[in-house]
Short mmCIF file of C-alpha atoms in Angstrom, two decimals:
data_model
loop_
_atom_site.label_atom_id
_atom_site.label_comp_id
_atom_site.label_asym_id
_atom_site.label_seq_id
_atom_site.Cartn_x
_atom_site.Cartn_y
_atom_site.Cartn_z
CA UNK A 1 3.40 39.88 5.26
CA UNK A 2 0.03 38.01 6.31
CA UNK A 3 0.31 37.54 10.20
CA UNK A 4 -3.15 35.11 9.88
CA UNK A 5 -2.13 32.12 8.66
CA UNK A 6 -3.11 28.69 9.96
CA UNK A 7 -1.65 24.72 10.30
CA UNK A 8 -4.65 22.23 10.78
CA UNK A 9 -3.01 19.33 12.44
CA UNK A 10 -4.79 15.84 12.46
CA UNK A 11 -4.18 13.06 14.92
CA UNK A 12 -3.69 9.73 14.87
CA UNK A 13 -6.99 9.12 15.53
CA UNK A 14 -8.82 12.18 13.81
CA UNK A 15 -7.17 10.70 10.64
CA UNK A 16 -8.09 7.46 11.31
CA UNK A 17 -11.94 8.76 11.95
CA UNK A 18 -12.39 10.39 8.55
CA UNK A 19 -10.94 7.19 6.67
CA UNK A 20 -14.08 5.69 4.79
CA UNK A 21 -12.55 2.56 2.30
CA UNK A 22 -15.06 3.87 -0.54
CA UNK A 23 -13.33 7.21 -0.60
CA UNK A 24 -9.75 5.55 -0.05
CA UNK A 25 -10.04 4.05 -3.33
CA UNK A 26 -11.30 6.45 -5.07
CA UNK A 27 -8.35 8.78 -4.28
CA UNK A 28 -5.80 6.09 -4.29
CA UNK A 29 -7.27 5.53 -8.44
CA UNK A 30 -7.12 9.23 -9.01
CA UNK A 31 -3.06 9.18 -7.85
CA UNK A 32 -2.71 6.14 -10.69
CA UNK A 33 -4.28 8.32 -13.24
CA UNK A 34 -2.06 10.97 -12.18
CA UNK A 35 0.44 8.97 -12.51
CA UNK A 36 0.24 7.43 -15.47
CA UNK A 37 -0.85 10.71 -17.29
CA UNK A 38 2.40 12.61 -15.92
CA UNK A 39 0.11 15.34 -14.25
CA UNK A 40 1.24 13.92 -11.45
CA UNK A 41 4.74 14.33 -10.30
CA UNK A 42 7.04 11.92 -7.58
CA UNK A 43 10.45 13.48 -6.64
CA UNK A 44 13.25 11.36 -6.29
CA UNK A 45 12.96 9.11 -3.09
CA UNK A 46 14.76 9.12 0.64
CA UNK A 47 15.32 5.45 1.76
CA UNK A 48 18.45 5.30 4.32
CA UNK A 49 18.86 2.78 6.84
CA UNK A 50 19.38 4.17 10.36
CA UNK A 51 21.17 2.99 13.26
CA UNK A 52 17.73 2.56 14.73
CA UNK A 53 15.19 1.64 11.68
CA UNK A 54 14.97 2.86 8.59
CA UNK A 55 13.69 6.34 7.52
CA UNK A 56 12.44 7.52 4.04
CA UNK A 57 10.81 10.54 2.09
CA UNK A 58 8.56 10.41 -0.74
CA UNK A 59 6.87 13.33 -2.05
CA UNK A 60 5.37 14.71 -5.17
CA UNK A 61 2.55 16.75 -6.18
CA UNK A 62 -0.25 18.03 -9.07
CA UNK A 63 0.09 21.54 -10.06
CA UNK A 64 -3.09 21.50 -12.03
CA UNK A 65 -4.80 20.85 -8.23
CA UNK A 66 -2.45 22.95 -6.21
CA UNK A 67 -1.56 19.65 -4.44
CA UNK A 68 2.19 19.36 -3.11
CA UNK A 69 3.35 17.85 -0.05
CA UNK A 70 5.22 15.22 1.57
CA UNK A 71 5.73 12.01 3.83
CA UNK A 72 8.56 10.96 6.14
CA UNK A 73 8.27 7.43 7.14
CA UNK A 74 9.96 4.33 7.71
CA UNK A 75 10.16 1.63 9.98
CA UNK A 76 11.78 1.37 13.82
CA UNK A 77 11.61 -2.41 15.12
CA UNK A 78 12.30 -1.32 18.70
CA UNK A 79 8.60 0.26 18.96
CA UNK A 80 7.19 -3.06 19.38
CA UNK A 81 8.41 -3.77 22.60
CA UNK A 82 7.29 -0.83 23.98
CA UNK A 83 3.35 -1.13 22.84
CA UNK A 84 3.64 1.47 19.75
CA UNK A 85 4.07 0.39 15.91
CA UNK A 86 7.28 0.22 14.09
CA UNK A 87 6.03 2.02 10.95
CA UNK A 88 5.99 5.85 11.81
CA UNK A 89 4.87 8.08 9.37
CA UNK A 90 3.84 12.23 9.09
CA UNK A 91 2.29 13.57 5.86
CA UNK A 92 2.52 17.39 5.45
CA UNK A 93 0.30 19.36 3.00
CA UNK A 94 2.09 22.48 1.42
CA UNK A 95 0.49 25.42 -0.37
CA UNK A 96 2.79 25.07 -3.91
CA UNK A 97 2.35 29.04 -4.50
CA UNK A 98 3.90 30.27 -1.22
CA UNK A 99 5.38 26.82 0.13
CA UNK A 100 3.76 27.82 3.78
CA UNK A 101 2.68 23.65 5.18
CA UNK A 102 -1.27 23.83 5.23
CA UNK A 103 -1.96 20.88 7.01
CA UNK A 104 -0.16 18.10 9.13
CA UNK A 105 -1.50 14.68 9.48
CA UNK A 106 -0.26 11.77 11.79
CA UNK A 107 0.52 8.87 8.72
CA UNK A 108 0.23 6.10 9.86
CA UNK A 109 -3.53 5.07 9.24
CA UNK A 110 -3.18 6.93 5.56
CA UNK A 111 -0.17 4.47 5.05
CA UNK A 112 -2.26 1.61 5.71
CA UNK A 113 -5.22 2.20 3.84
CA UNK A 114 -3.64 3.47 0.74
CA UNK A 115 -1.70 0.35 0.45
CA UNK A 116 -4.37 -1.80 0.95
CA UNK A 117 -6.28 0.23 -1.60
CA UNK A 118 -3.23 -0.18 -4.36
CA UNK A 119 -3.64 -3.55 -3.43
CA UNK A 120 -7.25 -3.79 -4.33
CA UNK A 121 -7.14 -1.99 -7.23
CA UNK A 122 -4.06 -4.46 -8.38
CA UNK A 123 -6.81 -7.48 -7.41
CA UNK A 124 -9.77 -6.00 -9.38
CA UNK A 125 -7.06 -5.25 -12.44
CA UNK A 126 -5.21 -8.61 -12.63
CA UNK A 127 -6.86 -11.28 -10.30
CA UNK A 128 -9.40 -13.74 -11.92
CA UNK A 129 -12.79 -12.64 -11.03
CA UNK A 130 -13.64 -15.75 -10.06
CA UNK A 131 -10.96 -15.79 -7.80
CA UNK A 132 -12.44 -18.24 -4.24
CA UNK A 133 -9.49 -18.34 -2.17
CA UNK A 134 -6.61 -16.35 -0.98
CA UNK A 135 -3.35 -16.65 0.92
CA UNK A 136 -1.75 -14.20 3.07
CA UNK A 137 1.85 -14.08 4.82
CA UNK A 138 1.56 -11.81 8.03
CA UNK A 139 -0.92 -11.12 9.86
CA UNK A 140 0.08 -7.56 11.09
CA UNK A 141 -1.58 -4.24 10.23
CA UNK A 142 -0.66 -4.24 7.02
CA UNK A 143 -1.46 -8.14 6.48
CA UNK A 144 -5.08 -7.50 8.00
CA UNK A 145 -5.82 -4.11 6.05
CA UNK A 146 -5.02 -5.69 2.52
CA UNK A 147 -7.21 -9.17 3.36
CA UNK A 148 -9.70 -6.41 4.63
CA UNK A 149 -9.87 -4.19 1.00
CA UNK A 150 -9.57 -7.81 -1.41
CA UNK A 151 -12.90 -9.27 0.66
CA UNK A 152 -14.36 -5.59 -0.31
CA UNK A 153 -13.68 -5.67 -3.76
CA UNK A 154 -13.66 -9.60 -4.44
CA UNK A 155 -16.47 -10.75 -3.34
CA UNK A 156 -16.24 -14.15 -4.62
CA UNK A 157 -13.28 -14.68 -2.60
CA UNK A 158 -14.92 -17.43 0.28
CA UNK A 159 -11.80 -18.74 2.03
CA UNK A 160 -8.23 -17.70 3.23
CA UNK A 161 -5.74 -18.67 4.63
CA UNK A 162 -2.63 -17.56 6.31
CA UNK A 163 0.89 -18.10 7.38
CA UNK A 164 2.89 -16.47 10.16
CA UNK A 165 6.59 -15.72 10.74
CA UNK A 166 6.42 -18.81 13.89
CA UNK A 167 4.16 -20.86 12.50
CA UNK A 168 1.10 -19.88 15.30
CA UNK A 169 -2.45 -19.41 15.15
CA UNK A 170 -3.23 -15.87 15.47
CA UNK A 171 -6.83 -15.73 17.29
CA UNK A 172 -7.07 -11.94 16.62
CA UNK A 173 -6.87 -12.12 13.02
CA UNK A 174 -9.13 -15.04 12.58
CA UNK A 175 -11.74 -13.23 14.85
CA UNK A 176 -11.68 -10.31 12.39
CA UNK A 177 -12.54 -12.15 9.36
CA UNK A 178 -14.98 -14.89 10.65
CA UNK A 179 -17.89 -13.55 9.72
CA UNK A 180 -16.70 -12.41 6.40
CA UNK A 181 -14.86 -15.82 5.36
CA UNK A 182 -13.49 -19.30 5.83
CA UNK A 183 -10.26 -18.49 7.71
CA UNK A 184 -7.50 -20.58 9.15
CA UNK A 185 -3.24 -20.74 9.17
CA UNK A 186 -1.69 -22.81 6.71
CA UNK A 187 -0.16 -25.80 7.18
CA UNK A 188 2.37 -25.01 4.82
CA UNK A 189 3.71 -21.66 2.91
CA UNK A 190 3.62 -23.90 -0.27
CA UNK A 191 0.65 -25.69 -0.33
CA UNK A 192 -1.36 -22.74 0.45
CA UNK A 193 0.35 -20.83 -2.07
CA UNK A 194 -0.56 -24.07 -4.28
CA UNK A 195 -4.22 -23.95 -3.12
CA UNK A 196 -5.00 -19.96 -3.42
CA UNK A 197 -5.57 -18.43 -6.43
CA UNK A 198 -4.58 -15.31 -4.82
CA UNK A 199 -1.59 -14.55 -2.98
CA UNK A 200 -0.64 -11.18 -0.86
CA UNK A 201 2.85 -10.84 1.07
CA UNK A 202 2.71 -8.43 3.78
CA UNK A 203 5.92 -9.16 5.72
CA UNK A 204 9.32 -7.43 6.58
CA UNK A 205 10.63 -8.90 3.67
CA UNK A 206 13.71 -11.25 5.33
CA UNK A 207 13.82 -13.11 2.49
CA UNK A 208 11.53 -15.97 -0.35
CA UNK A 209 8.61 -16.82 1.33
CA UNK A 210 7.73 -20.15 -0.26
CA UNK A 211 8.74 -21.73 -3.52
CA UNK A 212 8.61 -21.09 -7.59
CA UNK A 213 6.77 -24.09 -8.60
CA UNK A 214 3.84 -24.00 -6.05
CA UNK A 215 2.73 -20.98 -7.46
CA UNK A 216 -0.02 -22.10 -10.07
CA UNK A 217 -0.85 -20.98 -13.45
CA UNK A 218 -3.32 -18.29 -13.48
CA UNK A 219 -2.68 -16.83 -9.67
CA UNK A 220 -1.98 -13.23 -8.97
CA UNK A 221 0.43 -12.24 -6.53
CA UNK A 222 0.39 -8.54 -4.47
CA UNK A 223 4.11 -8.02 -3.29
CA UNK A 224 3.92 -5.14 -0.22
CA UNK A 225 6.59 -5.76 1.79
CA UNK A 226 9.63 -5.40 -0.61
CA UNK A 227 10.11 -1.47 -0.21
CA UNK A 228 14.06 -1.24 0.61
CA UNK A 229 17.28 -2.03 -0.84
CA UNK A 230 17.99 -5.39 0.56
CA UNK A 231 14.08 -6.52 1.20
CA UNK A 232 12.21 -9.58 -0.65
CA UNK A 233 9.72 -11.65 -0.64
CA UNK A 234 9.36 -13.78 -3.55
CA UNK A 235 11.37 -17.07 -4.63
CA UNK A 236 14.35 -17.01 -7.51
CA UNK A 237 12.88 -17.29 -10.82
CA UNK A 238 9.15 -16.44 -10.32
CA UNK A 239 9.59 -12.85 -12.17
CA UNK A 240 10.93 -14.93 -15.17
CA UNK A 241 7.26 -16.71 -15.32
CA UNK A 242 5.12 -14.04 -14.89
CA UNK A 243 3.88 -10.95 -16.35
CA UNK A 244 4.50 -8.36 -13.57
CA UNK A 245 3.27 -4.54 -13.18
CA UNK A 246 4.81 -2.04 -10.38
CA UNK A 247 3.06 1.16 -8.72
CA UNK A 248 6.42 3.01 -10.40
CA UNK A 249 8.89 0.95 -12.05
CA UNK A 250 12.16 3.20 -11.80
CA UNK A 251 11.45 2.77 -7.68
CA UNK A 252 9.77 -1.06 -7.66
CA UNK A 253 13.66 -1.64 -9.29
CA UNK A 254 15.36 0.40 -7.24
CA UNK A 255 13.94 -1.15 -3.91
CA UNK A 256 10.83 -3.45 -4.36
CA UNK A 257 10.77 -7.13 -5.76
CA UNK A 258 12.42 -6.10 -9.17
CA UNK A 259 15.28 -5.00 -7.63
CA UNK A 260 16.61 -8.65 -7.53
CA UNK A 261 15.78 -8.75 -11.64
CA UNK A 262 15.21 -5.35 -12.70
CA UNK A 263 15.88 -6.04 -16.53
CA UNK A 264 12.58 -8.33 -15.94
CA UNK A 265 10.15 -6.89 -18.46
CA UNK A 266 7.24 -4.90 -16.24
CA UNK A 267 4.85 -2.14 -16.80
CA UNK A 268 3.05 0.48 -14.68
CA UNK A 269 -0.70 -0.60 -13.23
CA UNK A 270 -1.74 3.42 -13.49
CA UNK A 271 -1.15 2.46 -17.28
CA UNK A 272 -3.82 -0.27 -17.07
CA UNK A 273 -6.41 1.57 -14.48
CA UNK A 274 -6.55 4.65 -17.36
CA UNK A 275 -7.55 1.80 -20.03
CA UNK A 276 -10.81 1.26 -18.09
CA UNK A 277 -10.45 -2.74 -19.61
CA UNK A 278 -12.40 -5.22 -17.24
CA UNK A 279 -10.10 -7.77 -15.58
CA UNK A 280 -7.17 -9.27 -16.78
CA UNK A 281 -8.28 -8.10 -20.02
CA UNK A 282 -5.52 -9.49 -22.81
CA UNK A 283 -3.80 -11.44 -20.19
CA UNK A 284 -4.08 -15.07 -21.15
CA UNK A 285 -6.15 -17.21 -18.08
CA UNK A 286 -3.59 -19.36 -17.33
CA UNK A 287 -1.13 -16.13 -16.65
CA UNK A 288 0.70 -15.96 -13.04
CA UNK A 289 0.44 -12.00 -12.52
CA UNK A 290 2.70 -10.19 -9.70
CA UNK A 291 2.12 -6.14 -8.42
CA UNK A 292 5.27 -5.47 -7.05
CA UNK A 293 3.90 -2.39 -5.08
CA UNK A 294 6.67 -0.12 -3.18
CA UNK A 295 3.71 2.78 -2.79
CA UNK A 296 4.20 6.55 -4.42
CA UNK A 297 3.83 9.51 -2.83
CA UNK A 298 0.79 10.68 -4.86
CA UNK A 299 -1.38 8.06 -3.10
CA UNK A 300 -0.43 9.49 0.03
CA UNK A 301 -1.17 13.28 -1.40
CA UNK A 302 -4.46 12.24 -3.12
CA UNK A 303 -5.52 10.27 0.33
CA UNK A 304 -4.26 13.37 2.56
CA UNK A 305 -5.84 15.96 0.31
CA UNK A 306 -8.96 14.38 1.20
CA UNK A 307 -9.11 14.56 4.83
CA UNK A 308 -7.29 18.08 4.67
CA UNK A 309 -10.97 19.44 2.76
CA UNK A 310 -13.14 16.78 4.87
CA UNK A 311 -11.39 18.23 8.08
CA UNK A 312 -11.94 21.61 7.20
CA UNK A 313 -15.93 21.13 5.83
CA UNK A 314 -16.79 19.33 9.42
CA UNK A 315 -14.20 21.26 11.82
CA UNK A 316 -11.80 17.82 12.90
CA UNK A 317 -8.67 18.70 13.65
CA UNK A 318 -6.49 21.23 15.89
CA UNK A 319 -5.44 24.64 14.06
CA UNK A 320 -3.22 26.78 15.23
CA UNK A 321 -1.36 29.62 13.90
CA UNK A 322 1.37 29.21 11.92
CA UNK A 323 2.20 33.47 11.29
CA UNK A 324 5.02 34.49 8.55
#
């Protein structure tokens, strides 16, 4: 048996280093078309709630690429109070011929950007173009990193605004945007869901975060924190008005926003990327439009493949041997 073999591992902040947004999308668009093609595979899912958190599995891969791997993730509220984030995650890289891991990679900045990247790709597939303003609930890592990808990729949007769980300013977030945008905190979770003609909801999903009727005609909404049994985010009855598209629709009913109407007619937004229509193509103007994204383990893969062979080209990373 080969006694040579080697494990790259990549840190928190190695991964975070070879991150570039460009590239992030790209891959995270690859693991739609994957997707939606059936090259791609996702296994069935691991979501259990923990005495401590909650801790999942998602993992997949594309035999035609020799991609296969893994993430275990979840979420452990007591981190907070001791200076580290609640969302954990570790993406491993396995060789699909041998099953020998190839490459371990901290996941918690690959988490972040690939969801904000779904989300952008959702914006540039069902937001108006001329979309001006936004509204965001939380202003956490998550919060930040999707308001960060929509001013990329939407660069009509000029103002935003942005709600809180207590209702306070957050000087942090504003300071990260206030070059880029008009930014302040709602007043109110309904009238700046009223005034926005985009919405994104980036919180622990505790329950509806404003009402039905605010929501106008012609707004698109980007669901992310709806991603366990139990979790939501949006009011009674706005599925019923609008046309809605999930990530994966057998898991966005199992655990994201469709779980709470899951006979709510829906279709896949890998689907819609492989048409290569412009935006909101054959969806009528005055259409409300919801991605109910619960994030599938091929965006992870496609992300992690990426700085496994950008690792390896510029030497980042620790490898050690891993013998048989």
């Amino acid at each position: 048996m080969p006694d040579n073999a080697r494990l790259l591992l990549l840190d928190r902040d190695q991964a975070a280093a070879l991150l570039r947004p460009d590239d992030v999308l790209a891959a995270v668009r690859e693991s739609f078309l994957l997707h939606a093609s059936g090259a791609g595979r996702i296994f069935p899912l691991v979501r259990e709630a923990l005495p401590a958190g909650v801790f999942g599995i998602k993992s997949g891969g594309v035999a035609e690429q020799d991609l296969l791997g893994m993430k275990a993730a979840g979420f452990w509220p007591g981190n907070r109070p001791l200076g580290a984030d609640g969302h954990q995650a570790t993406i491993i890289l396995f060789d699909p011929a041998t099953g020998r891991p190839q490459c371990l990679i901290d996941g918690n900045a690959v988490t972040t950007a690939r969801t904000a990247a779904a989300g952008a790709l959702g914006l540039l597939a069902l937001a108006r173009p001329d979309s001006e303003t936004l509204c965001v609930f939380g202003t956490g890592v998550q919060g930040a990193a999707h308001v960060d990808y929509a001013l990329r990729v939407m660069p009509g949007l000029k103002r935003v605004r942005y709600l809180t769980s207590d209702g306070r300013r957050d000087p942090q977030f504003e300071a990260r945007f206030a070059q880029r945008c008009d930014i302040a905190p709602g007043a109110d979770a309904d009238a700046a869901v009223a005034d926005s003609d985009i919405v994104i909801t980036a919180t622990p999903g505790r329950g509806p975060l404003f009402s039905a009727a605010a929501v106008r005609p012609g707004t698109h909404v980007n669901c992310v924190g709806s991603d366990t049994r139990g979790k939501r985010e949006l009011p009674d009855g706005l599925l019923a008005l609008a046309r809605t598209w999930a990530d994966d629709l057998a898991q966005a009913r199992a655990i994201g926003e469709l779980q709470w109407s899951p006979d709510t007619p829906a279709a896949e937004l890998g689907a819609l990327l492989a048409r290569a229509a412009p935006a909101r193509h054959g969806i009528a103007a005055d259409a409300i439009t919801i991605f109910d994204m619960t994030g599938i383990a091929l965006q992870d893969l496609s992300v992690a493949r990426m700085l496994h062979q950008r690792a390896l080209a510029n030497g980042t990373g620790t490898s050690i041997a891993w013998p048989w």
